[in-house]
XYZ file of C-alpha atoms in Angstrom:
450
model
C 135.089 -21.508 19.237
C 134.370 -20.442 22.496
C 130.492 -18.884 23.180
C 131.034 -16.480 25.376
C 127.818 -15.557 27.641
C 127.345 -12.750 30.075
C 126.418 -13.526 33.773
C 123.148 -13.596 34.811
C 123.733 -10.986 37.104
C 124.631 -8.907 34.460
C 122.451 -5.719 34.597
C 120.011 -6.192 31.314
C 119.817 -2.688 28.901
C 116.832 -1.473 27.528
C 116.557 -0.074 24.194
C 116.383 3.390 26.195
C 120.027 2.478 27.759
C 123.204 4.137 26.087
C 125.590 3.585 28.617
C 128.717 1.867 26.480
C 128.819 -2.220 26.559
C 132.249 -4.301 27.838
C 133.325 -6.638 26.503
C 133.804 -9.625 28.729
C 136.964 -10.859 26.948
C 138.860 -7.478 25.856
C 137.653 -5.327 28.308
C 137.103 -2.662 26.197
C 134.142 -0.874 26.088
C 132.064 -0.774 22.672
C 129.933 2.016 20.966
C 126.365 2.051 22.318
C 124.077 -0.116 20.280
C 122.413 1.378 17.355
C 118.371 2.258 17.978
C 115.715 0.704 15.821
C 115.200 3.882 13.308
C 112.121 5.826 14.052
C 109.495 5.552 11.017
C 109.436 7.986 9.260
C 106.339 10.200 9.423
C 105.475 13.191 7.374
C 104.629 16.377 9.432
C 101.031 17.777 9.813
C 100.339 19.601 6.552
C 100.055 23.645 7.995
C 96.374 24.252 8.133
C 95.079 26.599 5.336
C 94.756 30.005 5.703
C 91.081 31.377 6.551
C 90.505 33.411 3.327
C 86.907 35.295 3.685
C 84.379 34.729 0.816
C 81.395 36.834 -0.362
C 78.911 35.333 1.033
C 76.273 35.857 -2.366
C 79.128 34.345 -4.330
C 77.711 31.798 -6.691
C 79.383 28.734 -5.374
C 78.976 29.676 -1.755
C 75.361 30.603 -2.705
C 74.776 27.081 -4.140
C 76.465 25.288 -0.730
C 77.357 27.157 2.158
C 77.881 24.854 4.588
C 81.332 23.872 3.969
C 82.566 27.936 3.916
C 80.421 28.691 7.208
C 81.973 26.039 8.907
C 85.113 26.801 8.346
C 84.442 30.428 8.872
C 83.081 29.774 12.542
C 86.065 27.293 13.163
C 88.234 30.694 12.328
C 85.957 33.261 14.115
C 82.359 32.537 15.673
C 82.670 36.056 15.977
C 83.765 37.814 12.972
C 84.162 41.232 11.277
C 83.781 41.022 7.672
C 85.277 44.250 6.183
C 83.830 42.689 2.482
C 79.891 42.923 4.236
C 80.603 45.612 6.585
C 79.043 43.508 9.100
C 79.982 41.509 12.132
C 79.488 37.723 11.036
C 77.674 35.445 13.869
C 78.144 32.023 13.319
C 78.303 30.235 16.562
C 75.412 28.784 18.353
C 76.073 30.601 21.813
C 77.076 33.623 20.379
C 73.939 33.419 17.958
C 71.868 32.637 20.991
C 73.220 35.858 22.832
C 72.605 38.415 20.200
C 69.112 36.852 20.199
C 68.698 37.652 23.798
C 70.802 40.955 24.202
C 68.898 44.507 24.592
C 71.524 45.740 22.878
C 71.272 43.534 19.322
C 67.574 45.617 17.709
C 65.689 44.605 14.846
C 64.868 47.383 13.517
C 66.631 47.922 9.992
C 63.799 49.818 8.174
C 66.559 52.733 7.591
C 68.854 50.756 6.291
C 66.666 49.748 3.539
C 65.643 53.006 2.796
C 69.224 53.931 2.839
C 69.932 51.316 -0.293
C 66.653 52.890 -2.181
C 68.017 54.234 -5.772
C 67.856 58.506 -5.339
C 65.465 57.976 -8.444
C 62.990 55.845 -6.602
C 63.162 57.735 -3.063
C 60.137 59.830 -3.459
C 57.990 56.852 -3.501
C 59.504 55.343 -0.686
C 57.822 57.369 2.114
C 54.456 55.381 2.388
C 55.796 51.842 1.660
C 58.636 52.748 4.183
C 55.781 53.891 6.780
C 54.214 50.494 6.399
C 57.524 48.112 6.797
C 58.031 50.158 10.251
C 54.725 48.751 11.118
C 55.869 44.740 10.493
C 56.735 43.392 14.159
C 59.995 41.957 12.931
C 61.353 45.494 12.322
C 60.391 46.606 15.666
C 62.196 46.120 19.257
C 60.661 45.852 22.580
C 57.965 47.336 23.963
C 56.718 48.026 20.073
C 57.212 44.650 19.045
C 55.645 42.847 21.954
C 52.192 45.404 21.612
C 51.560 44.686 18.055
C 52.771 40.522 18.376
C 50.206 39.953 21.128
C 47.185 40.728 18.916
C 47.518 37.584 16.924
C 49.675 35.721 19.435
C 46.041 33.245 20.143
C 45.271 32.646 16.119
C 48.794 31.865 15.288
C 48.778 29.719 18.862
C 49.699 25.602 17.349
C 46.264 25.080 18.991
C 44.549 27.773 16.946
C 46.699 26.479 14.188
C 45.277 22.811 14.185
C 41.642 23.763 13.391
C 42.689 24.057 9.643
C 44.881 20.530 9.761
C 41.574 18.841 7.753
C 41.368 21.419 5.240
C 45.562 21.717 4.823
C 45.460 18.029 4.246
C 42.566 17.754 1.528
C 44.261 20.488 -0.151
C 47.255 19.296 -0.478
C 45.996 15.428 -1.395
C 43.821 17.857 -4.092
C 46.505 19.669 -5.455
C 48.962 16.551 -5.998
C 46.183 14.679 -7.384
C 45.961 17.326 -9.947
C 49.548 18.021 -10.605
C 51.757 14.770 -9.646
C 50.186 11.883 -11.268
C 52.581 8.758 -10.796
C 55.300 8.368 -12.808
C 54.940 11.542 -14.110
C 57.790 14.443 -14.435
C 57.145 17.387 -12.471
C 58.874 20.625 -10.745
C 58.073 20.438 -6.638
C 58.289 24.270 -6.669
C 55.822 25.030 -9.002
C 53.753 21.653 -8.873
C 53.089 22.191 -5.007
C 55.777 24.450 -3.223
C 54.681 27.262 -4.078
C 51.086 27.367 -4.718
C 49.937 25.320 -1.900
C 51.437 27.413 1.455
C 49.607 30.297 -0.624
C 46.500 29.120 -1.456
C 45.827 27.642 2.926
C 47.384 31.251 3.523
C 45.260 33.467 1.696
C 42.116 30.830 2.789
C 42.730 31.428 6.282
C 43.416 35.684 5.392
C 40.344 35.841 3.614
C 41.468 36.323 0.270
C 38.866 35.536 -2.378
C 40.463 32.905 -4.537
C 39.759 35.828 -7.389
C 42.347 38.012 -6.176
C 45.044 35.579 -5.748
C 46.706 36.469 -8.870
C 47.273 40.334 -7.964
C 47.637 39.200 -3.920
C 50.150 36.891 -4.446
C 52.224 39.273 -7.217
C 52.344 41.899 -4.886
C 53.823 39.701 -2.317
C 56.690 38.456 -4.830
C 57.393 41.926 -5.316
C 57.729 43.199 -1.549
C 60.100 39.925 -1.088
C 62.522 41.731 -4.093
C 62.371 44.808 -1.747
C 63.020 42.789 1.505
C 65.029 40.156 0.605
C 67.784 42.423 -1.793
C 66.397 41.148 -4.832
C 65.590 44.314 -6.423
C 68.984 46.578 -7.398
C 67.832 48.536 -10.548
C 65.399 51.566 -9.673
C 62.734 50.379 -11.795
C 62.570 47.423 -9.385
C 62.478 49.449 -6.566
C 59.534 51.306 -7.912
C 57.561 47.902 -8.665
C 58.203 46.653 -5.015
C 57.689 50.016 -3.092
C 54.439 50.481 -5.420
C 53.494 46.540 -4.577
C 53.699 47.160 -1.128
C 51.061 50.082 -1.267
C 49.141 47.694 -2.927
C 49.186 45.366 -0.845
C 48.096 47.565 1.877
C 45.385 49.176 0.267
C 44.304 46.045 -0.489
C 44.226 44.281 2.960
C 42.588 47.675 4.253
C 39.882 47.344 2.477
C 39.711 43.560 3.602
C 39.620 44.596 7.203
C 36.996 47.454 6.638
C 34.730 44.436 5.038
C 35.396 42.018 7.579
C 34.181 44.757 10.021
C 30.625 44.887 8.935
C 30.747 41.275 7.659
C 32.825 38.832 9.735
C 34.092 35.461 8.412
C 35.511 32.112 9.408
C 38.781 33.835 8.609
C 42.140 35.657 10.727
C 41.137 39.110 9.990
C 37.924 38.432 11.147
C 38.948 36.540 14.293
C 41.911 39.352 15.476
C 38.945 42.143 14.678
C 36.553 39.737 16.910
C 39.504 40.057 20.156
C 38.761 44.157 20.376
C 42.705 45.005 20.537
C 42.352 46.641 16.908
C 41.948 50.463 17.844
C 42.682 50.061 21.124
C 46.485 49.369 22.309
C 46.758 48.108 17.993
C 45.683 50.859 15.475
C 43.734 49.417 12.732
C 46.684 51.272 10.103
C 49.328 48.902 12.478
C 46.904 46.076 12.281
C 46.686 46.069 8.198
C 51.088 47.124 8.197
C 51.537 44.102 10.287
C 48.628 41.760 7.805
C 51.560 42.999 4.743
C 54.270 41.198 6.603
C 51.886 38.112 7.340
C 50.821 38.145 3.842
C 54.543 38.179 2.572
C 55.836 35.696 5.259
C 52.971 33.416 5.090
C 53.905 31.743 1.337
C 57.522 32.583 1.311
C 59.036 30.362 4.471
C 56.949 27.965 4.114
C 57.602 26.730 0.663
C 61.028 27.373 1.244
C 61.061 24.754 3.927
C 58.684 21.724 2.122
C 61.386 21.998 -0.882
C 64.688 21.525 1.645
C 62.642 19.189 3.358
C 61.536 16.968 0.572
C 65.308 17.628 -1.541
C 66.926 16.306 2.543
C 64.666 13.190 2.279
C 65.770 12.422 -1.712
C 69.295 12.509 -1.209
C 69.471 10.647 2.070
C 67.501 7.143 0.731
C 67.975 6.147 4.216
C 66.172 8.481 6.062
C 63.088 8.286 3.396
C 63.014 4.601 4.123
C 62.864 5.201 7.758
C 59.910 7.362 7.733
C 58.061 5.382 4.597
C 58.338 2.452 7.371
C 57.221 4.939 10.511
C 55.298 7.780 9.516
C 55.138 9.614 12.719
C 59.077 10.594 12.090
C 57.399 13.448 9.760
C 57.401 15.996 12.472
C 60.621 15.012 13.342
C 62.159 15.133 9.781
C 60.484 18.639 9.568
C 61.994 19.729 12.203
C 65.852 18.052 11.002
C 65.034 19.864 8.057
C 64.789 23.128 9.505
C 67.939 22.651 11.097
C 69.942 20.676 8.316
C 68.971 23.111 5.428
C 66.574 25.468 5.981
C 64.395 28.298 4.298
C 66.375 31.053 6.222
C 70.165 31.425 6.399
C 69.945 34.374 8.376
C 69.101 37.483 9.629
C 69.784 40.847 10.075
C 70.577 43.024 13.146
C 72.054 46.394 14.314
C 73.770 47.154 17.560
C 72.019 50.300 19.759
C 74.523 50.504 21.278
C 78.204 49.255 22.238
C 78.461 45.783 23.779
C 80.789 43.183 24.184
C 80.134 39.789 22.205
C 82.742 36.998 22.882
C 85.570 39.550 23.886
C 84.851 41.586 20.641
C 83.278 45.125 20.906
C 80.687 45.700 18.913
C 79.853 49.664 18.676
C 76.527 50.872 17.937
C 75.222 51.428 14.449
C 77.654 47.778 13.840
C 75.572 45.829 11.322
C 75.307 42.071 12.214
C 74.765 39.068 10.707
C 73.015 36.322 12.293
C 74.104 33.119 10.585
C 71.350 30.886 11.841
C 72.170 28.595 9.085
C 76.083 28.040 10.188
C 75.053 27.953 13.981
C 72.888 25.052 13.131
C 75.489 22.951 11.750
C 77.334 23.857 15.188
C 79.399 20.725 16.530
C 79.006 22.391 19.893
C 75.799 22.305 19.645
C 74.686 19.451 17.645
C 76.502 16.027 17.531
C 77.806 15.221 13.909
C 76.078 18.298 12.505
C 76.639 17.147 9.309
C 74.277 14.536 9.044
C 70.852 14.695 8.325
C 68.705 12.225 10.649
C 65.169 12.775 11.407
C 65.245 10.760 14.256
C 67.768 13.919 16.115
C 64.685 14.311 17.889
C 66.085 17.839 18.670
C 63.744 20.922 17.809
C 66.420 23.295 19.661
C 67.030 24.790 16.336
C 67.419 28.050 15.404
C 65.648 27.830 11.890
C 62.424 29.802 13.104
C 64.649 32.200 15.566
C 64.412 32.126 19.288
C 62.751 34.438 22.003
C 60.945 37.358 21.430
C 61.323 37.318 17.547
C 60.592 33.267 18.085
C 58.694 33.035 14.065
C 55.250 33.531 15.251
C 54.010 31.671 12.059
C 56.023 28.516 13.029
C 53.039 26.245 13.638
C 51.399 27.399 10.266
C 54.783 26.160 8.575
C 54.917 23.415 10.301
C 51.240 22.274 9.700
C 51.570 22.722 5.937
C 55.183 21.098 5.357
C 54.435 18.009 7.708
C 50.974 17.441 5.672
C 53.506 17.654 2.212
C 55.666 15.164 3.431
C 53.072 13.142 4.879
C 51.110 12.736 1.391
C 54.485 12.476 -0.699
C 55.808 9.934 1.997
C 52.925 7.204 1.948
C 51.350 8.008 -1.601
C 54.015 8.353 -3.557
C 56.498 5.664 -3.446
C 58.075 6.474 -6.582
C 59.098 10.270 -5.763
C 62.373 10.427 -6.895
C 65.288 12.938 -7.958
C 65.986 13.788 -11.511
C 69.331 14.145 -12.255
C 70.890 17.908 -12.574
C 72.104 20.446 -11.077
C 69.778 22.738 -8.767
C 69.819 26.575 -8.914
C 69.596 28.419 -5.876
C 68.128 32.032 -5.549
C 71.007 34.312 -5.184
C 70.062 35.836 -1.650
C 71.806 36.432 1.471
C 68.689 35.754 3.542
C 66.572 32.989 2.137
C 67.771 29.626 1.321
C 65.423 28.994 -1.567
C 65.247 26.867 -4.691
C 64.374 28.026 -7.628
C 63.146 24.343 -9.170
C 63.062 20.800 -8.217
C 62.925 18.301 -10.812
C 61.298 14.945 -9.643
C 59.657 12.083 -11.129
C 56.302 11.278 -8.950
C-alpha cells in the first residue's frame, strides 16, 4: 500500500476551516471534516419572578435578610401597593431620603389616624405629647428642641458614667448568670440593665421603676404597632400621660433640688423656658425615657446572638478585646435593633427616577441598605474586624440617634464582661421568636448556658 502524504506546502486547516478537502489521488473533493461536538451545556435557569411579601409575615419577620435582598436587587426603589408605602432599600437611595427637605419625620397624624374611633377621645393629650418627641419633628422644630441635650448625650458627657455602667453590669451578671448555669439574656441582663443605667442617669428613684418602666412598655405598643385592639390603645395613650405626669413632676423637683442626674444637668444649661418650654422639655424626657431601654437592649441581644453563631468571630475578640467596639458596631450593621423607619413626603420629589408625591408614605429599610453589596463588601458576613461604623443602624444626619453613645457605652460594657468572664457562654439549642414588628428587630428570649 501506498501512504500517500500531502506536500508541505500544502495550506494547513484549522478546525475553524470548512472549505472542502482534495483528494490528492482522485481529485475529488470530500465533505468538510466533521467538528468536535460542542458540550453540551444546559441554559441559565430564567431567574425567578420578584413576588412581594408582607413584610410582618412570620417567616420574613423571623429572617429578613434573604427577602430584602432580593427585593432591593428587584427595586431599591419600590412601591409596595400591599404597605401603601414606597419601599427604600438601597444604601444611596436610603442615604438621600435621609438628607432630602422633602422626606419629613413627622408621622404623629398618621398614628392618630390608626387610633380605634372608641379610643379617640383619649388621644388628644397623649397625641399633644408625641408631637413634642424630636424624632416626629422636621427642621427648624427638631433642631431647637435636639440642641438642649445635644452636650449630656455628647460621647464625652456619655463616658462619665462608663465606671458605674461597668459595675452594674459585672453586679447584675454576678447575680443572675452564675457559670454553667441556664439563663434567658433578655430577661437575665437585656432588658433590665439598659433600664436600670437609664433611669440612674434620669433620676428615677429605683422605687418607681416598676410603674416607670411599665409605662414605657406600653407607649412602645402605641409607637411601635403593637397595640391593634382599642383596649390597648387606651392602656398606651393612658401610659403615655403617665409617663408625662410623672417626669413633670421630676423636673419641678429637680428645680428646687438639683441632682447628679440629666434632668438636673439640661435644667442647669438655662434653655428650659427659654427657646425649650419646660411642657417640650418633659414631651421630649417621654421619648428619652421610651428610647433609652428599648434600642439598647435590642442591640446587646443581636450583638451577643452575632458573636454565638459565628465561633470565629467570638474567638477573635476572646483573644483581642479591644475588637468590642468594633463588633458593636458590625452588630449594628449585621442585625440590628431597628429595621427601619418611617417617613412621609411634603411634597413631590424625584427619588431614583421614581416620583414620589406628597402625602407618599415611605419606608426606610435601614436594615436591607446595610446588607448593601454596594455599599459593604460581602454584606453577608458578619466580621467585627469591618472596621466600618458607616452604618445606618443609628440613622444619619439630622435625625443621627442622639442616644448612640449611651447604646454604645452599655452594649460594649455587656460584651466586654460576657467576652472575658464568661468563657462558657454558649447557645442553647431552639428556635428564637422574634417580636412581630415592622420597626424593631427584637428578640423576645435568648436561651444560653453561662
Amino acid at each position: 500500500m501506498t501512504v500517500l502524504t500531502t506536500n508541505t506546502n500544502t495550506t494547513a486547516h484549522t478546525a475553524a476551516d470548512t472549505s472542502p478537502m482534495v483528494c490528492p489521488v482522485t481529485g475529488r473533493t470530500a465533505p468538510p471534516a466533521a467538528r468536535p461536538a460542542a458540550p453540551l451545556i444546559a441554559p441559565p435557569a430564567p431567574a425567578a419572578p420578584f413576588a412581594e411579601r408582607y413584610l410582618l409575615d412570620p417567616a420574613v419577620n423571623a429572617d429578613p435578610y434573604g427577602y430584602l435582598g432580593s427585593l432591593r436587587d428587584h427595586d431599591p426603589v419600590y412601591w409596595s401597593a400591599m404597605h401603601r408605602a414606597w419601599l427604600v432599600t438601597g444604601h444611596a437611595q436610603l442615604m438621600h431620603c435621609l438628607r432630602a427637605p422633602a422626606v419629613s419625620a413627622e408621622r404623629v397624624r398618621p398614628l392618630m389616624d390608626a387610633v380605634p374611633e372608641g379610643a379617640r377621645e383619649d388621644a388628644e393629650r397623649a397625641f399633644g405629647i408625641l408631637s413634642r418627641w424630636m424624632v416626629f419633628n422636621d427642621a427648624p422644630q427638631h433642631r431647637r428642641l435636639r440642641q438642649v441635650f445635644q452636650e449630656q448625650f455628647a460621647a464625652r458627657s456619655i463616658g462619665r458614667y462608663r465606671a458605674f455602667v461597668e459595675r452594674a453590669t459585672r453586679a447584675m451578671l454576678s447575680r443572675r448568670a452564675v457559670p454553667g448555669r441556664i439563663g434567658d439574656l433578655v430577661a437575665d441582663i437585656a432588658r433590665p440593665l439598659p433600664a436600670l443605667v437609664f433611669a440612674r442617669w434620669l433620676g428615677v428613684p429605683q422605687a418607681h421603676g416598676p410603674s416607670f418602666w411599665y409605662w414605657n412598655a406600653r407607649v412602645g405598643d402605641l409607637v411601635l404597632g403593637a397595640a391593634q385592639e382599642e383596649r390597648e390603645y387606651r392602656t398606651s395613650l393612658q401610659s403615655l400621660v403617665n409617663l408625662d405626669d410623672y417626669l413633670g413632676d421630676l423636673v419641678k423637683q429637680r428645680r428646687a433640688d438639683p441632682k447628679d442626674d440629666l434632668v438636673s444637668a439640661v435644667l442647669a444649661g438655662g434653655q428650659i423656658g427659654k427657646s425649650v418650654s419646660e411642657e417640650e422639655f418633659v414631651g421630649m424626657l417621654t421619648q428619652m425615657a421610651f428610647a433609652g431601654g428599648e434600642t439598647t437592649s435590642n442591640l446587646i441581644v443581636n450583638a451577643v446572638l452575632a458573636l454565638l453563631e459565628h465561633p470565629e468571630q467570638l474567638a477573635a475578640v476572646r483573644e483581642d478585646p479591644a475588637l468590642v467596639p468594633m463588633a458593636v458596631e458590625e452588630a449594628m450593621r449585621f442585625d440590628g435593633p431597628s429595621k427601619m423607619s418611617i417617613r412621609t413626603a411634603a411634597r413631590d420629589f424625584d427619588l431614583d427616577g421614581r416620583s414620589v408625591r406628597a402625602e407618599d408614605r415611605l419606608f426606610l429599610v435601614t436594615a436591607a441598605a446595610n446588607r448593601d453589596p454596594a455599599r459593604f463588601p460581602d454584606p453577608d458576613v458578619f466580621d467585627v474586624r469591618r472596621g466600618s461604623a458607616s452604618h445606618l443602624g443609628f440613622g444619619f444626619g439630622a435625625h443621627f440617634c442622639i442616644g448612640a453613645a449611651f447604646a454604645r457605652l452599655v452594649a460594649g460594657a455587656v460584651l466586654d464582661v460576657l467576652v472575658r468572664e464568661y468563657p462558657g457562654l454558649e447557645l442553647l439549642e431552639g428556635q428564637h421568636t422574634w417580636q412581630p414588628s415592622l420597626l424593631n428587630r427584637a428578640l423576645t428570649a435568648l436561651p444560653v448556658r453561662y
